[in-house]
Structure formats: structure tokens, C-alpha cells
Short mmCIF file of C-alpha atoms and ligand atoms in Angstrom, two decimals:
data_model
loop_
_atom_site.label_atom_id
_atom_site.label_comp_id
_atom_site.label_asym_id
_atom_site.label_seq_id
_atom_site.Cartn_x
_atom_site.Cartn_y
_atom_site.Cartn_z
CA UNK A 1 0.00 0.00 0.00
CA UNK A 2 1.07 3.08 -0.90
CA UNK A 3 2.43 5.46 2.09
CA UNK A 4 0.12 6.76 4.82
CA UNK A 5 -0.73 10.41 5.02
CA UNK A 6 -3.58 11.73 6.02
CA UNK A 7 -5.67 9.96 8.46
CA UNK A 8 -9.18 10.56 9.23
CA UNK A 9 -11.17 9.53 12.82
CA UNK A 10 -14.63 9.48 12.93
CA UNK A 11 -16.55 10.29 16.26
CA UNK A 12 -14.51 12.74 18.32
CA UNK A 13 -15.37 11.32 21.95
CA UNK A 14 -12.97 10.03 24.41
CA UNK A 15 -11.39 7.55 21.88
CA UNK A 16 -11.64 9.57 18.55
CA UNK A 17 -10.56 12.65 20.16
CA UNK A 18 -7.24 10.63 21.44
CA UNK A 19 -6.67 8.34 18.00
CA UNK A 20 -6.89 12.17 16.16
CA UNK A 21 -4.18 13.08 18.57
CA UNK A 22 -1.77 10.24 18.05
CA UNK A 23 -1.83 10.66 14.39
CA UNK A 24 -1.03 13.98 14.56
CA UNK A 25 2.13 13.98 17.01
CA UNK A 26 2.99 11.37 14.79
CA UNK A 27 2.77 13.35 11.71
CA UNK A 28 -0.24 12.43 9.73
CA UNK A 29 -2.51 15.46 8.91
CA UNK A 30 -6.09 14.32 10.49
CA UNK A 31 -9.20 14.96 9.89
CA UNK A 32 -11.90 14.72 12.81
CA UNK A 33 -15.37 14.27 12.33
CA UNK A 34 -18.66 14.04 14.63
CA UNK A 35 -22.07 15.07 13.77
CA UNK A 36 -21.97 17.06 17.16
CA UNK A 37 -19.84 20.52 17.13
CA UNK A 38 -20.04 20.61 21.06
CA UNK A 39 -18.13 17.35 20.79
CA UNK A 40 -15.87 18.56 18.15
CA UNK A 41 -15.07 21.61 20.63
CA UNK A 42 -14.30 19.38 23.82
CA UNK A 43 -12.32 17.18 22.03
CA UNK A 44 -10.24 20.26 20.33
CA UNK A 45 -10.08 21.58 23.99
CA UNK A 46 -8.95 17.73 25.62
CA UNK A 47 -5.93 17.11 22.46
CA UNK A 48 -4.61 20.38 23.38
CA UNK A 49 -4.47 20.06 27.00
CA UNK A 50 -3.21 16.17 26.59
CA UNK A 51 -0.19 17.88 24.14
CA UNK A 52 0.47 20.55 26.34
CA UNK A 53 0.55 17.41 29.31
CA UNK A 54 3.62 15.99 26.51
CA UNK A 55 4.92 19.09 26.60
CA UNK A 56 5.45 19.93 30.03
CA UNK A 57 6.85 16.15 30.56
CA UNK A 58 9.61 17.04 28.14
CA UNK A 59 7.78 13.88 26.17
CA UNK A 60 7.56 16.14 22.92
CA UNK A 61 9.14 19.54 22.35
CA UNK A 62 6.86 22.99 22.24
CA UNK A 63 7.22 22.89 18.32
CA UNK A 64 5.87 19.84 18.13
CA UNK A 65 3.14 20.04 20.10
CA UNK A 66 1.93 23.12 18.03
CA UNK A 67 2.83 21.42 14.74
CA UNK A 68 0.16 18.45 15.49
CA UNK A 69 -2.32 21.01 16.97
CA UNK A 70 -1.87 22.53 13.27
CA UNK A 71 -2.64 19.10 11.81
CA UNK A 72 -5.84 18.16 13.07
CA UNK A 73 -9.13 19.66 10.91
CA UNK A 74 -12.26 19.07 12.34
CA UNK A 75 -15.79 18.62 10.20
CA UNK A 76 -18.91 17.39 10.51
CA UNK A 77 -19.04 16.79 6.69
CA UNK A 78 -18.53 13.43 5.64
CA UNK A 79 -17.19 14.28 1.88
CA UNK A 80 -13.90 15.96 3.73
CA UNK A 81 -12.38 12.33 3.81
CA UNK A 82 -12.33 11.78 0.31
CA UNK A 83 -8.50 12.32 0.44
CA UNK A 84 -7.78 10.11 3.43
CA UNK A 85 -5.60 6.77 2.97
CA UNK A 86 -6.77 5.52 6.45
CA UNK A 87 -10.10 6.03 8.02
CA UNK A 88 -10.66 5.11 11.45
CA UNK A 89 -14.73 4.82 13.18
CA UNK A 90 -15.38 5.89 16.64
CA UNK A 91 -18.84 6.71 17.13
CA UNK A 92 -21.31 4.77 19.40
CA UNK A 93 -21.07 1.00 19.82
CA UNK A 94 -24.24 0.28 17.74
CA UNK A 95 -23.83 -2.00 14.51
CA UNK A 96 -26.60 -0.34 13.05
CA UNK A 97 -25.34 2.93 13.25
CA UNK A 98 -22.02 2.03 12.63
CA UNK A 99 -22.97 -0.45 9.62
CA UNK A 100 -24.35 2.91 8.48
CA UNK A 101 -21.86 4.65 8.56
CA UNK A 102 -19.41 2.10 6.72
CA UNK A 103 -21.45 2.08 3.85
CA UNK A 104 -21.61 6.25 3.42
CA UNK A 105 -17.70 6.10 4.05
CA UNK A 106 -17.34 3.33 1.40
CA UNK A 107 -18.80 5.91 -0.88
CA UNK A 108 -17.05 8.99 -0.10
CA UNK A 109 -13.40 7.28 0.93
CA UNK A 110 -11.04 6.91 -2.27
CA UNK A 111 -10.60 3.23 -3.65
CA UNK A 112 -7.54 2.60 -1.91
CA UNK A 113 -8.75 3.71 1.51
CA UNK A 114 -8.52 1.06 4.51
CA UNK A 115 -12.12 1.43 6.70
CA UNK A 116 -10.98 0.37 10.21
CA UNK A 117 -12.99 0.31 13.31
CA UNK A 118 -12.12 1.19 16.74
CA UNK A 119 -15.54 -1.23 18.00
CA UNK A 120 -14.79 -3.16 21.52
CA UNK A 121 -16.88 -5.95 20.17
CA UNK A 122 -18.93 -5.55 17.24
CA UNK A 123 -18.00 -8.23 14.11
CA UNK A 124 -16.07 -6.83 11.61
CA UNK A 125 -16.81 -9.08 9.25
CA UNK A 126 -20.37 -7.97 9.69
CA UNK A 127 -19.45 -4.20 9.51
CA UNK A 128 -17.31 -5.24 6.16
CA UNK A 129 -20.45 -6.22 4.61
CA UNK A 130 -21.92 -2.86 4.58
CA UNK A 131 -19.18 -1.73 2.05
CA UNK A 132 -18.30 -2.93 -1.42
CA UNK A 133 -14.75 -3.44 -0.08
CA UNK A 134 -14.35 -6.37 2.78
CA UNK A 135 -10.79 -7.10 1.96
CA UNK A 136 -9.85 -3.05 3.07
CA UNK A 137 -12.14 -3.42 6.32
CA UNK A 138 -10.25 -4.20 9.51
CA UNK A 139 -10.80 -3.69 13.63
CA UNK A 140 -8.45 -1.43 14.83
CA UNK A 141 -8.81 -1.55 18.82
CA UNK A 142 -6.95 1.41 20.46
CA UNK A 143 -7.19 1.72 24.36
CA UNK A 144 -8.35 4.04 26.47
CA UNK A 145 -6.79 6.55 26.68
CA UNK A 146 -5.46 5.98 23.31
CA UNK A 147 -2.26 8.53 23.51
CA UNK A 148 -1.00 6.38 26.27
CA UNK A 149 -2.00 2.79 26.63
CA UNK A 150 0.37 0.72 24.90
CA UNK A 151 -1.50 -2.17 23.16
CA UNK A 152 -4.13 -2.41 19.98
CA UNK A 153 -5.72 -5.29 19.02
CA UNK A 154 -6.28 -5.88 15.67
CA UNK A 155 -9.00 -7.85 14.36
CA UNK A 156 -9.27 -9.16 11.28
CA UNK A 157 -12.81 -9.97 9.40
CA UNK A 158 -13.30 -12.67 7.22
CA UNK A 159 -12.28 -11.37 3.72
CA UNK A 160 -9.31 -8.87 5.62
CA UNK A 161 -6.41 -9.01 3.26
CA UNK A 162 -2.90 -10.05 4.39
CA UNK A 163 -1.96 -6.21 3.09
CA UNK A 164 -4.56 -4.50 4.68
CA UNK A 165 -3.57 -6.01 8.29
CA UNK A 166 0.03 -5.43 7.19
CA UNK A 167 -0.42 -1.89 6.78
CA UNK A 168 -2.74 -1.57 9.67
CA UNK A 169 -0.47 -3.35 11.97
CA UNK A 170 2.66 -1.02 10.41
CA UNK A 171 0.33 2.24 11.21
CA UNK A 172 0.12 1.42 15.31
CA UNK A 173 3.47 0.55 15.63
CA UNK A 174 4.73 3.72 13.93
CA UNK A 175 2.41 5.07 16.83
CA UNK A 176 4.36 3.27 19.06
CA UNK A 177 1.88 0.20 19.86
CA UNK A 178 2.35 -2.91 20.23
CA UNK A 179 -0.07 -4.76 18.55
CA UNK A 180 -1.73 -8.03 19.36
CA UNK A 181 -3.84 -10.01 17.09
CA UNK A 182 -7.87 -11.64 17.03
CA UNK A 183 -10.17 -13.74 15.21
CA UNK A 184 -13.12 -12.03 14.85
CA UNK A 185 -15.48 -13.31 17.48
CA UNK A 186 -17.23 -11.22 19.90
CA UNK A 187 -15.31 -8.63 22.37
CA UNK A 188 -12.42 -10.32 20.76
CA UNK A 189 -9.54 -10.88 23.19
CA UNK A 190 -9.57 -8.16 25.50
CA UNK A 191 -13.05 -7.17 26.32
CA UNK A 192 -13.58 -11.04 26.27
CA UNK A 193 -12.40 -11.57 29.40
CA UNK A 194 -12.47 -8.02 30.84
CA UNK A 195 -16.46 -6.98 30.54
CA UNK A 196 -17.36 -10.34 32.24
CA UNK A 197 -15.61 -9.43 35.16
CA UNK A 198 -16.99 -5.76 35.04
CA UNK A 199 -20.49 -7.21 34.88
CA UNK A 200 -19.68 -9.70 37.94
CA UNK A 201 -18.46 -6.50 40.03
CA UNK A 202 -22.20 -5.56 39.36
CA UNK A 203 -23.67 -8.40 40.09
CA UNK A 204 -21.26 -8.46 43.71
CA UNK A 205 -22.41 -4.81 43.82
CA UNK A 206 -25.97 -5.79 43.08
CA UNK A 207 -26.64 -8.68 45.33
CA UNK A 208 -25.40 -7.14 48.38
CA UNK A 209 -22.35 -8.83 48.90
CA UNK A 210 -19.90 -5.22 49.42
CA UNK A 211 -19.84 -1.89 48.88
CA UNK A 212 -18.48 -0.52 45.63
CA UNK A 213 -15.51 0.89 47.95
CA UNK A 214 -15.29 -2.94 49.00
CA UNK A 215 -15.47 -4.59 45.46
CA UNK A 216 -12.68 -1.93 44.11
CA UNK A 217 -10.39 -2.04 47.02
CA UNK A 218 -10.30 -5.45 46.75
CA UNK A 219 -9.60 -6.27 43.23
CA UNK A 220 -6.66 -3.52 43.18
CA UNK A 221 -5.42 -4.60 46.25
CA UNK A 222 -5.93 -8.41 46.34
CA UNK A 223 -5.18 -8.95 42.36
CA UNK A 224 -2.74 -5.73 41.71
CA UNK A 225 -5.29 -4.22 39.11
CA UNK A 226 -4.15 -0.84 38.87
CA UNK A 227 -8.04 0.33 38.85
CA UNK A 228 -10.72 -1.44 40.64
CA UNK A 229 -13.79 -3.18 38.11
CA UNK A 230 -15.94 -0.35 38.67
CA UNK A 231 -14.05 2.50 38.69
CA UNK A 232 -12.93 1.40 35.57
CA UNK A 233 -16.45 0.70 34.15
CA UNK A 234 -16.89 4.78 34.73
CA UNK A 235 -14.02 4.81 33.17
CA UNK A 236 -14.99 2.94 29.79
CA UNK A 237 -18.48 4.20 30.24
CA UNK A 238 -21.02 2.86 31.50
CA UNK A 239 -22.97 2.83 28.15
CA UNK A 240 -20.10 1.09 26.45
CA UNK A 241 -19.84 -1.91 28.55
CA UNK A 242 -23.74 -2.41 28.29
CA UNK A 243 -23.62 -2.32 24.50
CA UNK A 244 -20.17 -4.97 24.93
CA UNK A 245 -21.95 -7.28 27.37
CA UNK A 246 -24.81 -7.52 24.81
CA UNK A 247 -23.10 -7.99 21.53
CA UNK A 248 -21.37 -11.38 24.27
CA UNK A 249 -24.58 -12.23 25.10
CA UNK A 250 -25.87 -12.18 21.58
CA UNK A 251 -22.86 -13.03 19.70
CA UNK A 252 -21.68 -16.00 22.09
CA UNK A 253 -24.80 -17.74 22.52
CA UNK A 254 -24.25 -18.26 26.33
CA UNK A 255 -26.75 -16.70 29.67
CA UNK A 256 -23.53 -16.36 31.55
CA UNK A 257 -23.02 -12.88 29.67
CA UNK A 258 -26.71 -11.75 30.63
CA UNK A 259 -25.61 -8.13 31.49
CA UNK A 260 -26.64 -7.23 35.61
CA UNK A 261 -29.20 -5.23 36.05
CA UNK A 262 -28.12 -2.61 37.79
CA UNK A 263 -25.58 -2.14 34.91
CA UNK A 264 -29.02 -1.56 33.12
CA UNK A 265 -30.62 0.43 35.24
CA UNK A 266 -28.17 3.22 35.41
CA UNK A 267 -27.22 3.09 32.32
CA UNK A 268 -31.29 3.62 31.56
CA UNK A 269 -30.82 6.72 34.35
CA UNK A 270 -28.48 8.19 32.33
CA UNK A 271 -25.28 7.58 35.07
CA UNK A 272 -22.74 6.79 32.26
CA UNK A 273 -19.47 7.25 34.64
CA UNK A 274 -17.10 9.91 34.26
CA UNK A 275 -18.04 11.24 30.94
CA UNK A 276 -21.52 12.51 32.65
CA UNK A 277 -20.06 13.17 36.48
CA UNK A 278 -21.88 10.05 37.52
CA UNK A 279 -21.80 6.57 37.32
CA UNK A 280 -21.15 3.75 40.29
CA UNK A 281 -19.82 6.73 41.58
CA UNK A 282 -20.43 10.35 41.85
CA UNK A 283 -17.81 12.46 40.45
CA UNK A 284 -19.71 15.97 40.58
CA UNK A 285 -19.00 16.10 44.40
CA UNK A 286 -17.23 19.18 45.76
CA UNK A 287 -16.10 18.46 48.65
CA UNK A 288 -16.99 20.80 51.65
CA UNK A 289 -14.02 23.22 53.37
CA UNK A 290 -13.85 21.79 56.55
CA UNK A 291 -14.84 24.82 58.78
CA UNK A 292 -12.91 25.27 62.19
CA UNK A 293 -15.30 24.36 65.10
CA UNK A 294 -16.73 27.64 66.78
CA UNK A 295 -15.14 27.79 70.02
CA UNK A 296 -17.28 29.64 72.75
N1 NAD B 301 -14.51 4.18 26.06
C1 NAD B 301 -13.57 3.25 25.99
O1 NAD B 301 -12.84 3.00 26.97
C2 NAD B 301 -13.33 2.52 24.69
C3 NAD B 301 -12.15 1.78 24.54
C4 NAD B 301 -11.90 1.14 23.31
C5 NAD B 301 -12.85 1.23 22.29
N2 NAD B 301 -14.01 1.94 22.49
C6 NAD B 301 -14.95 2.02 21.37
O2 NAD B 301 -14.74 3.26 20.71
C7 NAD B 301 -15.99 3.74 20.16
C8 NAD B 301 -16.26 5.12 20.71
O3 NAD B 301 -16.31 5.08 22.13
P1 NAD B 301 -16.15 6.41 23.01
O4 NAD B 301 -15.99 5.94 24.42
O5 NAD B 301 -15.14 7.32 22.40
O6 NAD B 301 -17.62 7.04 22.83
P2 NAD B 301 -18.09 8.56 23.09
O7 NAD B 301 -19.53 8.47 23.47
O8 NAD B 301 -17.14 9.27 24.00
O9 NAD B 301 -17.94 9.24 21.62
C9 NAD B 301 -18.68 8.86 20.50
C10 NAD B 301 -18.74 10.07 19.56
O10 NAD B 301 -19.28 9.65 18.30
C11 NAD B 301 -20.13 10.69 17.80
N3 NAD B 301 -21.03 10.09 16.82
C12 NAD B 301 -22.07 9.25 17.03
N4 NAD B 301 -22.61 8.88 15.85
C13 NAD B 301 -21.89 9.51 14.87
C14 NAD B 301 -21.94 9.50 13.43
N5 NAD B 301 -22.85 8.78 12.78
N6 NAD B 301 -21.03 10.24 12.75
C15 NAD B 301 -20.10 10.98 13.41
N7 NAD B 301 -20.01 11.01 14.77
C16 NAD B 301 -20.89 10.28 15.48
C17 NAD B 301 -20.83 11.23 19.04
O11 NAD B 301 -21.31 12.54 18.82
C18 NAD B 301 -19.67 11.19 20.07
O12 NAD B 301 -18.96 12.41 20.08
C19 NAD B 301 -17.05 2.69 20.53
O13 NAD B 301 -17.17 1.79 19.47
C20 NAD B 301 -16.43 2.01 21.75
O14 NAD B 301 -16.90 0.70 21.93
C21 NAD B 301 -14.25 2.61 23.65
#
């Protein structure tokens, strides 16, 4: 494949906003898309302060920092990408809407253009069937946050082509990944085994068996997890590891991935985690000066 140089992310949210980023520092020119310009704004406002973050670490000089500030363009219109050699999805985890979505970008994106996906657990096989091009479709898992976890998985769909998931693979490790490798079966490797044990810290949570404090302190502590299960749920977002649990449940067949239902239930209230100040736990608290004891 010819040489990569202009990359474009789709959704801008926690993950697009941070795949956007790690093109640019390492020198594609990106293009950023959402359909929603509030999210466009946050996640121009979170890539600058994660650069200037770099910058301050001495991890990447002032220059640049501004240089891949200068490289990111953000639109909401979908024709903008006609130019780019690598297109990666981000939006919601919803195969409907993303299937969508695949089939406009097959459209738009030039002929050459690899479609990856950033999905936790949707088939890519299934997304690749939405475009006239399966062999140039490809899962492209970045974690969160994408600047700085180390690993993507990369998934390959049915019809993937040996050159596609060469290229792809050659893309994250000029990002600095290291890259590990699926079938495409659902939540692939990571989220596999990972959103089970999320939804079992519900269920403990749910039944009565500890407090949230109890469940976290106990998986960091007892199994050196550097984040306990449901912290790092509000991490993910709550929404996310719903839609994950139910593309296992579906996907593998098997009641032991029935997602808990207080997973459901505050995901129905709206608690999300961190991304909306709530979750298992409140984040919007501001916590009280402690005032000095009137002495009389
Ligand atoms: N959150 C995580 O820890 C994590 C980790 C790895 C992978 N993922 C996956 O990455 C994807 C995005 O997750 P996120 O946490 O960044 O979600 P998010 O909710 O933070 O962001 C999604 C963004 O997509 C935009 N969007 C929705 N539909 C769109 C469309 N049709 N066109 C353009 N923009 C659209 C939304 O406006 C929103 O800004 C999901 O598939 C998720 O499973 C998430």
C-alpha cells in the first residue's frame, strides 16, 4: 500500500478525540469528524491540554506540540475524507449505526482507503459487509486513553487481506503500539475476558455482597489491578460496557453474559461514569471546606 498520510477519525469522543491526537504527534494530517460541534469543541479543547501534558513532561518539544495542533481539521461533513488513505470509526457502539456509517464512508473514501474500526466488540466481518470493499475493512482496537496505553488489538474480518492487516499493523506501531492479534469473534480478546468481570463487580455490587468501595479495594489490592472493576467501568463508560456485554450475550450464545441489572438500570438513568459526572460513583462532588469548630 502506498504510504500513509492523512488519516481521518470518525466520532470525536474520548477515543476519537485521542486516535486524532496520536496521528497527529505522529505526523499524519487528520481529519476529525462528529455530527456534534459541542463534541468537536471538547475534544479540540482535551488534544490540546493532553499535548500541552507531553509538553510539560519534556515527552515532545513545544514545536511539536503546536505542529500536530496545526494538523488536526475538524468537520462534521462526511465528503472531507475523500483524500484520506486511512479512516478510522469511533462513534457509538451500535452495529446499526455504525454499519451505516461504513457504507456512506465506502462511498465517499477513495478506492484505496482502509475502513478500520475502533468497536470493543462488534463483528467486523459484519461491519465489512456494509461496504463494497471487505478485503480493506479491519478492527483497529486502540485503548483508552489511546495517547498512552500501549496495546491495539487488531482484528481481522473474514475477507481482511494479508496487506490490509500489514499496513494496519505497520500504522500502530509507527504510533508506538504494540499490537496483538484476534479472530473475529465477539469482544475479541480483550473485552472477552475483561467486561465479564466488570459485569460480575455488578452483580457483587448488586446482590449485596460489598460496597463498591469494598469490590474496588479489593480487586486492586488483592489482584494488583491498577483500577478497581468499577471505577474502571466509569471509566470505559457505563454505556459502552452495556452495549459490549450484549453484543457477548448475543454473539456468544451463552446466559452467563446476561448483562446485571443494575448495569441496566443506570445506564437507563443516564449515570454513564465519568463522561456525565456520575456513574457507580459520583464524580460531581465538591467536597466541603472543613470549617474550624466555633469555640465559645
Ligand atoms: N470508552 C472506551 O474505553 C473505549 C475503549 C476502546 C474502544 N471503544 C470504542 O470506541 C468507540 C467510541 O467510544 P467512546 O468511548 O469514544 O464514545 P463517546 O460516546 O465518547 O464518543 C462517540 C462520539 O461519536 C459521535 N457520533 C455518534 N454517531 C456519529 C456519526 N454517525 N457520525 C459521526 N459522529 C458520530 C458522538 O457525537 C460522540 O462524540 C465505541 O465503538 C467504543 O466501543 C471505547
Amino acid at each position: 500500500m502506498a504510504e500513509i498520510k492523512t488519516l481521518a477519525v470518525v466520532g470525536s469522543g474520548q477515543m476519537g478525540s485521542g486516535i486524532a491526537q496520536l496521528g497527529a504527534m505522529y505526523g499524519l494530517d487528520v481529519w476529525l469528524v462528529d455530527t456534534d460541534s459541542d463534541a468537536l469543541l471538547r475534544a479540540t479543547n482535551s488534544i490540546s491540554s493532553s499535548i500541552q501534558r507531553f509538553v510539560s513532561k519534556s515527552h515532545l518539544s513545544q514545536a511539536a506540540g503546536s505542529d500536530a495542533l496545526r494538523r488536526i481539521k475538524c468537520t462534521a461533513n462526511l465528503e472531507d475524507l475523500h483524500s484520506a488513505d486511512v479512516i478510522i470509526e469511533a462513534i457509538v457502539e451500535s452495529e446499526n449505526v455504525k454499519k451505516k456509517l461504513f457504507s456512506e464512508l465506502d462511498k465517499i473514501a477513495k478506492a484505496s482507503a482502509i475502513l478500520a474500526s475502533n468497536t470493543s466488540s462488534i463483528s467486523i466481518t459484519r461491519l465489512a459487509s456494509a461496504t463494497s470493499r471487505p478485503r480493506q475493512v479491519i478492527g483497529m482496537h486502540f485503548m483508552n486513553p489511546p495517547p498512552i496505553m500501549k496495546l491495539v488489538e487488531i482484528v481481522r474480518g473474514a475477507d481482511t487481506s494479508e496487506e490490509t492487516f500489514s499496513a494496519t499493523k505497520a500504522l500502530a506501531e509507527r504510533f508506538g503500539k504494540i499490537v496483538i492479534c484476534s479472530q473475529d469473534y465477539s469482544g475479541f480478546i480483550v473485552n472477552r475476558i475483561l467486561m465479564p468481570m466488570i459485569n460480575e463487580a455488578f452483580f457483587t455490587l448488586y446482590t449485596g455482597v460489598a460496597t463498591k468501595e469494598d469490590i474496588d479495594t479489593g480487586m486492586k489490592l488483592g489482584t494488583n489491578h491498577p483500577m478497581g472493576p468499577l471505577e474502571l467501568a466509569d471509566f470505559i463508560g457505563l454505556d459502552v460496557c452495556l452495549s459490549i456485554m450484549r453484543v457477548l450475550h448475543v454473539g456468544l450464545g451463552d446466559n452467563k453474559y446476561a448483562p446485571c441489572p443494575l448495569l441496566v438500570q443506570y445506564v437507563d438513568a443516564g449515570r454513564l461514569g465519568r463522561k456525565r459526572g456520575i456513574g457507580v460513583y459520583d464524580y460531581r462532588k465538591v467536597s466541603e471546606p472543613v470549617k474550624p469548630s466555633p469555640r465559645l
